[in-house]
Coordinates of C-alpha atoms in Angstrom, one line a residue:
X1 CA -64.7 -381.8 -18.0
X2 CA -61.7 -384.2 -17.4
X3 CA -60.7 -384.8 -14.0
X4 CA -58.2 -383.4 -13.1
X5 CA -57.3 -386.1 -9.6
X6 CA -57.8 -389.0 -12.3
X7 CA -54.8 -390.5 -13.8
X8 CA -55.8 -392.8 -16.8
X9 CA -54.1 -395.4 -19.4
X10 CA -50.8 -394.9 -17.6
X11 CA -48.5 -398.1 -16.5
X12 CA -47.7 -397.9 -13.5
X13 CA -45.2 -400.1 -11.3
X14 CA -45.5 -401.0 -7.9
X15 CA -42.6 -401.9 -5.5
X16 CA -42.9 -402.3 -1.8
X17 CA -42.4 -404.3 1.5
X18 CA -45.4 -406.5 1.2
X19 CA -45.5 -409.6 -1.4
X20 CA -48.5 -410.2 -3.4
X21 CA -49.1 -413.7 -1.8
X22 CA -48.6 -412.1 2.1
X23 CA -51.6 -413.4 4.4
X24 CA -52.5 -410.4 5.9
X25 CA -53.9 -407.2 4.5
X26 CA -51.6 -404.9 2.7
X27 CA -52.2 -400.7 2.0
X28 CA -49.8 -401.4 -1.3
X29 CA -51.9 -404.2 -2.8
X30 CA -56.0 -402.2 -2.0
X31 CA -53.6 -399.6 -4.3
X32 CA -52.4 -401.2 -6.9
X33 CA -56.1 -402.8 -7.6
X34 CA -57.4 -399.0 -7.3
X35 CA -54.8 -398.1 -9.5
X36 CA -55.3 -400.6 -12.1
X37 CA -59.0 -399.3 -13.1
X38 CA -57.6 -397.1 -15.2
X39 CA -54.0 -397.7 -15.9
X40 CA -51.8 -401.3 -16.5
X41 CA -50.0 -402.1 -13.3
X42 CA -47.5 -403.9 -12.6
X43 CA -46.9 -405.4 -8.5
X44 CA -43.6 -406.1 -8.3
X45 CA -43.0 -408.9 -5.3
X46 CA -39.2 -408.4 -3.2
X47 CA -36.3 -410.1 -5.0
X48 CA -35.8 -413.4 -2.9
X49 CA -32.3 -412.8 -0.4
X50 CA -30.0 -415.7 0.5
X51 CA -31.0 -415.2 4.3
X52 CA -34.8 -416.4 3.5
X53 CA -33.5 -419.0 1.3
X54 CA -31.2 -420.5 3.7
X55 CA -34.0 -420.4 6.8
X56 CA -37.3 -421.3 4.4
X57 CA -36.6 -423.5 1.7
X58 CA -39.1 -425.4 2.5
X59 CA -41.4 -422.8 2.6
X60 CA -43.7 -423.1 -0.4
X61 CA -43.7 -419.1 -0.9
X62 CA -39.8 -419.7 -1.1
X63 CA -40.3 -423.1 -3.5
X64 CA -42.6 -420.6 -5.8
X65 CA -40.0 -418.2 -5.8
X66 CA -37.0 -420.7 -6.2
X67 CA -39.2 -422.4 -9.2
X68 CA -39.1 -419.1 -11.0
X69 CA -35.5 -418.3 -10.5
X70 CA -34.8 -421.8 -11.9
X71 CA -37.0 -421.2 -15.1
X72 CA -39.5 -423.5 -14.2
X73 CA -42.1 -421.3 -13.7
X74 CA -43.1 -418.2 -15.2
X75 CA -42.4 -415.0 -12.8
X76 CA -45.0 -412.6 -14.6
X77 CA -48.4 -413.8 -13.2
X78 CA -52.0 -412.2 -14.6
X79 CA -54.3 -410.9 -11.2
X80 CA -56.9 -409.2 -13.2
X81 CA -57.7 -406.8 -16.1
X82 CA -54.5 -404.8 -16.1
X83 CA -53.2 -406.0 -13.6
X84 CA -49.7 -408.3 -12.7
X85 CA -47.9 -409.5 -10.0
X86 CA -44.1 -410.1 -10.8
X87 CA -41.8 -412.6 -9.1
X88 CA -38.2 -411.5 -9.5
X89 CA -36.3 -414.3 -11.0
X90 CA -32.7 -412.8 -9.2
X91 CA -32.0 -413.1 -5.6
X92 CA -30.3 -410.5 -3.7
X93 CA -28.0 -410.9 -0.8
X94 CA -29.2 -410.6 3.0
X95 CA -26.7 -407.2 3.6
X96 CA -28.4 -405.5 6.8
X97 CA -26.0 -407.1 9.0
X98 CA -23.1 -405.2 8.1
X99 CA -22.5 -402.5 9.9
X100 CA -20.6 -399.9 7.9
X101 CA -23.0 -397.4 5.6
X102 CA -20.4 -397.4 3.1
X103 CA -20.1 -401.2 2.8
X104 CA -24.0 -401.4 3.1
X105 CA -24.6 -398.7 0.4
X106 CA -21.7 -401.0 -2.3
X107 CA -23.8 -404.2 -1.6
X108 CA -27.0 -402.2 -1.8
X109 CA -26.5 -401.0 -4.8
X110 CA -25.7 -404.5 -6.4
X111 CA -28.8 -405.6 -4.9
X112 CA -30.9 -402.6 -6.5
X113 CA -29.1 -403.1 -10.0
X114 CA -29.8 -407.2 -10.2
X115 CA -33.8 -406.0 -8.8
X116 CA -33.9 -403.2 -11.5
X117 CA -32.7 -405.9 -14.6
X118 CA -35.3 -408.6 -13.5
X119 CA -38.0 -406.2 -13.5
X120 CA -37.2 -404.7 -16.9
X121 CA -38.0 -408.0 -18.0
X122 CA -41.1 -408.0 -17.1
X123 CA -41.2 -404.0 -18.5
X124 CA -40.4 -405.1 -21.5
X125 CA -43.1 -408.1 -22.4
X126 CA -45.6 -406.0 -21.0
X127 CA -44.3 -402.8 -23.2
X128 CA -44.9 -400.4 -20.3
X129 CA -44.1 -397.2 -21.6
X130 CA -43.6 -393.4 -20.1
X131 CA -44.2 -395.3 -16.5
X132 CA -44.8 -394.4 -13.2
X133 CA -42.7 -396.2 -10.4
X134 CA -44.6 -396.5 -7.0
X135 CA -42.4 -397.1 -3.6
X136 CA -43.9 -398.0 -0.7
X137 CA -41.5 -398.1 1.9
X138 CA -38.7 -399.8 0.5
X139 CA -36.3 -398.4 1.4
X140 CA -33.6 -400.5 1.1
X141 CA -34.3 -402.9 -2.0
X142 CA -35.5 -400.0 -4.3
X143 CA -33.2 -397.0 -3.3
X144 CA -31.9 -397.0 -6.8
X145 CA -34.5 -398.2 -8.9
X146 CA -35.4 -394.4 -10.2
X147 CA -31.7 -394.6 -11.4
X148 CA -32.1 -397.8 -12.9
X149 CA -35.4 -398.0 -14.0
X150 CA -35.9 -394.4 -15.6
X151 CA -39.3 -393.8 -14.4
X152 CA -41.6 -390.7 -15.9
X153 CA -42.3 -390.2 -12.5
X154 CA -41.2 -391.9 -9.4
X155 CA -43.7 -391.5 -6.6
X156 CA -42.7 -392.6 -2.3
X157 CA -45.3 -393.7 -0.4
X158 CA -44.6 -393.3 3.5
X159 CA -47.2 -394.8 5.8
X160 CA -44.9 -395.9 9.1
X161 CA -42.5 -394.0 10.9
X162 CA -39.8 -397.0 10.4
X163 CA -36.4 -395.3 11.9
X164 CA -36.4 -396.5 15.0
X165 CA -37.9 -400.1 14.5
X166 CA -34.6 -402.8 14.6
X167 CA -34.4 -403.8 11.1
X168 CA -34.2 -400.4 10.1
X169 CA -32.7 -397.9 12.3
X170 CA -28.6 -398.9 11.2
X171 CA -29.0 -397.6 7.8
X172 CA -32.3 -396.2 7.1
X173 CA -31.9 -392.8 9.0
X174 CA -29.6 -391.9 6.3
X175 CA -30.8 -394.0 3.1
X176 CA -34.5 -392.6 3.8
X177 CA -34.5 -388.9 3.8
X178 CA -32.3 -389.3 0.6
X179 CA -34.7 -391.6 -0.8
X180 CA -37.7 -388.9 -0.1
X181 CA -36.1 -386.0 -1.5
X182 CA -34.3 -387.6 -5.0
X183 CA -38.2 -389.0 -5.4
X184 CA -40.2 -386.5 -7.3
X185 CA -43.3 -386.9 -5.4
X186 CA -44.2 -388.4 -1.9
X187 CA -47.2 -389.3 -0.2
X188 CA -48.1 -390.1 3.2
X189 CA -51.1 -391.4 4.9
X190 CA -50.6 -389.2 7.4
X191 CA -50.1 -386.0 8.6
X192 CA -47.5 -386.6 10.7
X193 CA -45.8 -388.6 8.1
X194 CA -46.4 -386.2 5.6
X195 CA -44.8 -383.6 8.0
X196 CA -41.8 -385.7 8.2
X197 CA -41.4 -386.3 4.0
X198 CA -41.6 -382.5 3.8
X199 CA -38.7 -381.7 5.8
X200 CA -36.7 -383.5 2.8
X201 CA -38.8 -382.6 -0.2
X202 CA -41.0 -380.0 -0.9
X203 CA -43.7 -382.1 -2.9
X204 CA -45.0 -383.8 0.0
X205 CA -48.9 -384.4 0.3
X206 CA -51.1 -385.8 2.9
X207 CA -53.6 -388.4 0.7
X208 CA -55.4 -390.2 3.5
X209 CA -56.2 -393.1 4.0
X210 CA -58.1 -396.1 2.2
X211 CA -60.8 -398.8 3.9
X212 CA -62.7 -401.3 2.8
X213 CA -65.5 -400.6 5.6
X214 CA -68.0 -403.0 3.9
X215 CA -67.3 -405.8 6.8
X216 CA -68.4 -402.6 9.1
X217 CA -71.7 -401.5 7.4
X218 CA -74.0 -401.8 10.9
X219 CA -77.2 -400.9 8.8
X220 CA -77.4 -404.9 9.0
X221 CA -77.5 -405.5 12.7
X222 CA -75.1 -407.7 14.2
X223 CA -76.1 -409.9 17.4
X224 CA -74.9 -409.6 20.8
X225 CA -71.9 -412.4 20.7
X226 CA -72.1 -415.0 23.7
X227 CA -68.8 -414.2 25.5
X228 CA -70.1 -410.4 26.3
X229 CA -73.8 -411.0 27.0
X230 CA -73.4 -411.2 30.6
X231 CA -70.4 -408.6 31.2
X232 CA -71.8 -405.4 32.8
X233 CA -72.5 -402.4 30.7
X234 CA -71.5 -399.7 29.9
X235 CA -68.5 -401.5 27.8
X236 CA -65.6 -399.9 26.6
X237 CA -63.9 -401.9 23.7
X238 CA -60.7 -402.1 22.2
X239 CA -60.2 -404.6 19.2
X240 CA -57.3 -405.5 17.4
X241 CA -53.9 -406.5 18.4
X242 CA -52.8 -406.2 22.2
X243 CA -48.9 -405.1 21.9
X244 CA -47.4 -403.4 24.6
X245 CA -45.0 -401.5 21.8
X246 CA -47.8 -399.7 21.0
X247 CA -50.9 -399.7 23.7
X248 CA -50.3 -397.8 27.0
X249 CA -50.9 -401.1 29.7
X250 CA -51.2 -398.4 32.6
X251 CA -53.2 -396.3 31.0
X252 CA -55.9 -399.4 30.7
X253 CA -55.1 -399.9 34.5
X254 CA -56.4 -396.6 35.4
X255 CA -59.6 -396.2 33.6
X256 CA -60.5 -400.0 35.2
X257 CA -59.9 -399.0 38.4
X258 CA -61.0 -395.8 38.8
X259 CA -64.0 -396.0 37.2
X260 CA -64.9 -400.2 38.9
X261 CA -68.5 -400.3 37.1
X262 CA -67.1 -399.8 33.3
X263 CA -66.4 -403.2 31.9
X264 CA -62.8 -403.0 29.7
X265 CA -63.3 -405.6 27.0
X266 CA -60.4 -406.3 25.0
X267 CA -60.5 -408.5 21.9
X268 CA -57.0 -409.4 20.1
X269 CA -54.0 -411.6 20.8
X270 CA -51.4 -410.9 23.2
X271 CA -47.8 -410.1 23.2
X272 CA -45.9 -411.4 26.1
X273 CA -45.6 -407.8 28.4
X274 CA -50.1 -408.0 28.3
X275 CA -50.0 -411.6 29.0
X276 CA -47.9 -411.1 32.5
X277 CA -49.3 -407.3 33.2
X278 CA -51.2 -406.3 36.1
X279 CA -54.7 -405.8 33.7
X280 CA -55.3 -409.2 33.9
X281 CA -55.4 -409.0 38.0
X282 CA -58.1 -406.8 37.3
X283 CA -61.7 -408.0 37.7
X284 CA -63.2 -405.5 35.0
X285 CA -61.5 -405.7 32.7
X286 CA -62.2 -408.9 30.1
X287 CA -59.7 -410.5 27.9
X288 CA -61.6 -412.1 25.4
X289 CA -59.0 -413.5 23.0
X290 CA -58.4 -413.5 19.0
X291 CA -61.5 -413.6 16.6
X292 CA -62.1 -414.1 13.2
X293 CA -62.3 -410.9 11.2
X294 CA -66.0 -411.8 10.0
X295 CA -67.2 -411.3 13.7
X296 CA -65.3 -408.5 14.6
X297 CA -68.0 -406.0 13.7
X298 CA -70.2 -408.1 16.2
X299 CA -67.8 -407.2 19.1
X300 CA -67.4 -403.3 18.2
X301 CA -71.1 -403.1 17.2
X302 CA -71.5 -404.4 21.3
X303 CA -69.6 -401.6 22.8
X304 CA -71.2 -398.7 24.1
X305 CA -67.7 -396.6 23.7
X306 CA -64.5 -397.8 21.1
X307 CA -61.3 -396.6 22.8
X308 CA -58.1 -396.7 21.2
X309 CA -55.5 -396.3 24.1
X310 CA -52.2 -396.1 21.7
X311 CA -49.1 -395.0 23.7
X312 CA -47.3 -391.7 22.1
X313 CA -43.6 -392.7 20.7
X314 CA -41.5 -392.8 17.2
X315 CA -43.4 -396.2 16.3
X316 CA -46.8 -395.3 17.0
X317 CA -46.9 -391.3 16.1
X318 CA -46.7 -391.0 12.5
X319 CA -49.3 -394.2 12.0
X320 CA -52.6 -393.9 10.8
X321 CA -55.3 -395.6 12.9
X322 CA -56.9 -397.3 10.6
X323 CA -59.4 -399.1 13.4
X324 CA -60.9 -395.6 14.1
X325 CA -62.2 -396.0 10.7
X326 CA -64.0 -399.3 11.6
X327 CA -65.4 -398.0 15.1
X328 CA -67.1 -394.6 13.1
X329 CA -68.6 -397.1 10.4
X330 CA -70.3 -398.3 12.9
X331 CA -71.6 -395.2 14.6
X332 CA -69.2 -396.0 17.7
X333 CA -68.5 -392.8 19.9
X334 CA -64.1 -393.3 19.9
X335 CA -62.0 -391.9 22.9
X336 CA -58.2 -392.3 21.5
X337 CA -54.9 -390.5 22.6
X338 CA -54.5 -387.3 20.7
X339 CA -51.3 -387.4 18.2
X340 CA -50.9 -385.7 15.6
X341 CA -52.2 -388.2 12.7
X342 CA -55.1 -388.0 14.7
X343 CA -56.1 -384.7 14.0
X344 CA -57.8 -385.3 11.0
X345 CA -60.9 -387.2 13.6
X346 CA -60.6 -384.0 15.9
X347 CA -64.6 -383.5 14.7
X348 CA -65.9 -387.0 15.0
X349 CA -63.5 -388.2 18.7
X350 CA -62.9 -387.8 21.4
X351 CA -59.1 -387.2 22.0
X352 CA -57.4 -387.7 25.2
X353 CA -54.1 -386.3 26.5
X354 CA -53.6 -388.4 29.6
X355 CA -55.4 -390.5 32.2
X356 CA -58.0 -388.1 33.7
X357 CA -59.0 -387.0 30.4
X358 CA -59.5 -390.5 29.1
X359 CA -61.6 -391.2 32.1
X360 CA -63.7 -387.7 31.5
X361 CA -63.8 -388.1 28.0
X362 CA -65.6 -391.5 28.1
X363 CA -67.9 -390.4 30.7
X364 CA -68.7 -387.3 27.7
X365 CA -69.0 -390.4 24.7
X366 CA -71.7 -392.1 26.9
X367 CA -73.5 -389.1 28.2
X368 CA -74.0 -387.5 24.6
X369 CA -73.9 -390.3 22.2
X370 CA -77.1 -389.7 20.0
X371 CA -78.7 -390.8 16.8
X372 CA -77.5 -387.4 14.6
X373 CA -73.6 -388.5 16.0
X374 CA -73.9 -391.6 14.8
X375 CA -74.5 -390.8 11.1
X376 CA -72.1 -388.4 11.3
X377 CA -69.5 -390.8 11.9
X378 CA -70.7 -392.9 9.3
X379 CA -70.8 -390.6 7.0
X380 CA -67.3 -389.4 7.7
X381 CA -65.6 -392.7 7.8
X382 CA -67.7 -394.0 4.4
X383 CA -65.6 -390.9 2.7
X384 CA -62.3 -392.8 3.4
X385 CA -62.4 -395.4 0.8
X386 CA -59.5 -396.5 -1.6
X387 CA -61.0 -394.9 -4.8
X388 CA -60.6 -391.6 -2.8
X389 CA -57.2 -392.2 -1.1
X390 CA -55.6 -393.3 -4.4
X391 CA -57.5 -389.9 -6.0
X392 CA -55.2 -387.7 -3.7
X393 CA -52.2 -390.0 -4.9
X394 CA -52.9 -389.1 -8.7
X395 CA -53.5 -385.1 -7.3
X396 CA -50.1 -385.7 -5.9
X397 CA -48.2 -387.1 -9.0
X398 CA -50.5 -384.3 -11.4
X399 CA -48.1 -381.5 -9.4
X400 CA -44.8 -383.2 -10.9
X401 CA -44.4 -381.6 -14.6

């Protein structure tokens, strides 16, 4: 029986915010190599804007980029079985400084047409036929590309709540709801987000979220690392980045001092607020500084509770914690501010409303933290991998006829 949340021997274009070279780990690229399994993709980088040029051109992303524009190199680049990354060979001009949404939206569409004809180039000497177009989150640079581009299907992908974060909030309160709802599908890794996208369009499905976990499999073991062997236990651990955007400082403040004999370990760099707060005044609670990914299953594996103390506003709501997924793979008991993308842990957390509950919750994580929750956890995070996620994106697309 064929099925039915498979899409196979499709092409299939992806646009979005990240570039195929970008350092750090992107949602868009894990899909695109899920996607291309079964169908041709195409990973189409950002056309290069005059802003960049003028600021980088030394940069040797930029000098890659210039060097295609220039014809001398070719844009169209092989990853993999079925699989390209495209480097446009327009640029576009830097427009998100001007102010008016009619001016913005002439310039914008310029922008969108010279994007569109670059990547029909590549359309064309690949032959993709009857394709699907893929947004994630670009909501300025591919607002028009279903009109240019003719897609079979044209699919957004929402996986931040963006409006109120500087670089988008002149323009994008208007250009993305229009965005959502002239799209015939959207997705959203999140329930909140997913909330949001159906507001504007009916065909608007949660698909979860993908991890690559294998850094997290605990089955291993992992050794105690030096710089937490002689802190006191229990230890409650927090890893990843410490930004006061999107952590709650006072909220830290008050579990360390109300509860002295807890050790607060806190692994990640720090923004500039954490750096001058009050936690650092505190003499249980331990900064231990950035790590190298490889080890940072060491340091969760050496906490006796994972906490996730995320503060509740437009940039943090919608997002999908993707770190919750690490802590289960590793068994971790996980005490985190309730929201409502968090729902979808409600069975395998621990989800806090405010300070007292935090502090009564983690008391509850140590207390009844056994073998049985453990595997649970596992199991539960170990069903959230990319093969799944881009499964419900397929599901999604197979509801537009």
């Amino acid at each position: 029986m064929m099925d039915t949340n498979l899409i196979t021997g499709r092409d299939i274009i992806v646009v979005g915010q990240q570039p195929w070279d970008i350092e750090i780990g992107s949602n868009n690229k894990n899909l695109a190599i899920e996607f291309s399994k079964n169908n041709r993709v195409l990973y189409v980088n950002s056309a290069l804007d005059t802003i960049t040029l003028l600021r980088n051109k030394h940069d040797p992303k930029v000098v890659k980029r210039l060097a295609v524009i220039n014809k001398k190199q070719d844009g169209l680049i092989a990853i993999a079985d079925n699989l390209w990354t495209y480097y446009p060979d327009q640029t576009i001009r830097s427009i998100n400084w001007i102010k008016s949404n009619f001016v913005f939206n002439y310039f914008n569409r310029i922008n969108n047409r010279r994007f569109a004809v670059s990547i029909a180039k590549a359309v064309k000497r690949l032959d993709f036929k009857n394709f699907i177009l893929f947004n994630d989150s670009d909501i300025f640079r591919s607002f028009y590309l279903k009109d240019f581009l003719k897609p079979a299907v044209s699919v957004y992908y929402s996986r931040d709540y963006l409006l109120t974060v500087d670089y988008w909030k002149a323009h994008a309160p208007i250009l993305e709801p229009l965005l959502i709802a002239k799209s015939d599908v959207c997705t959203a890794n999140s329930t909140y987000l997913a909330d949001y996208c159906s507001k504007y369009n009916k065909k608007s499905y949660y698909v979860g979220q993908g991890c690559d976990l294998s850094l997290f499999n605990s089955a291993d073991g992992f050794d105690i690392p030096d710089d937490i062997k002689l802190i006191n236990r229990p230890v409650i651990g927090y890893v990843g980045a410490l930004q006061s955007l999107r952590l709650d400082i006072q909220l830290l403040a008050h579990i360390a001092t109300k509860r002295p004999e807890w050790s607060i370990v806190l692994v990640g760099p720090e923004d500039e607020m954490f750096k001058a707060s009050i936690l650092h005044d505190i003499d249980n609670i331990h900064f231990l500084g950035s790590k190298d990914a490889l080890l940072l299953p060491a340091y969760i594996n050496s906490f006796d509770v994972c906490i996730n103390p995320q503060l509740v506003n437009q940039v943090t709501i919608g997002n999908y914690p993707r770190k919750i997924d690490e802590y289960l793979a590793m068994g971790k008991p996980v005490v985190a501010t309730s929201t409502r993308a968090m729902e979808i842990f409600n069975d395998y957390t621990y989800l806090g409303k405010d300070k007292e509950e935090y502090i009564t919750l983690i008391q509850k994580a140590l207390d009844e933290d056994s073998p049985e929750l453990q595997s649970a956890r596992k199991a539960f995070a170990a069903s959230h991998t990319w093969e799944n996620n881009a499964k419900e994106i397929y599901k999604a697309i197979n509801t537009f006829k």
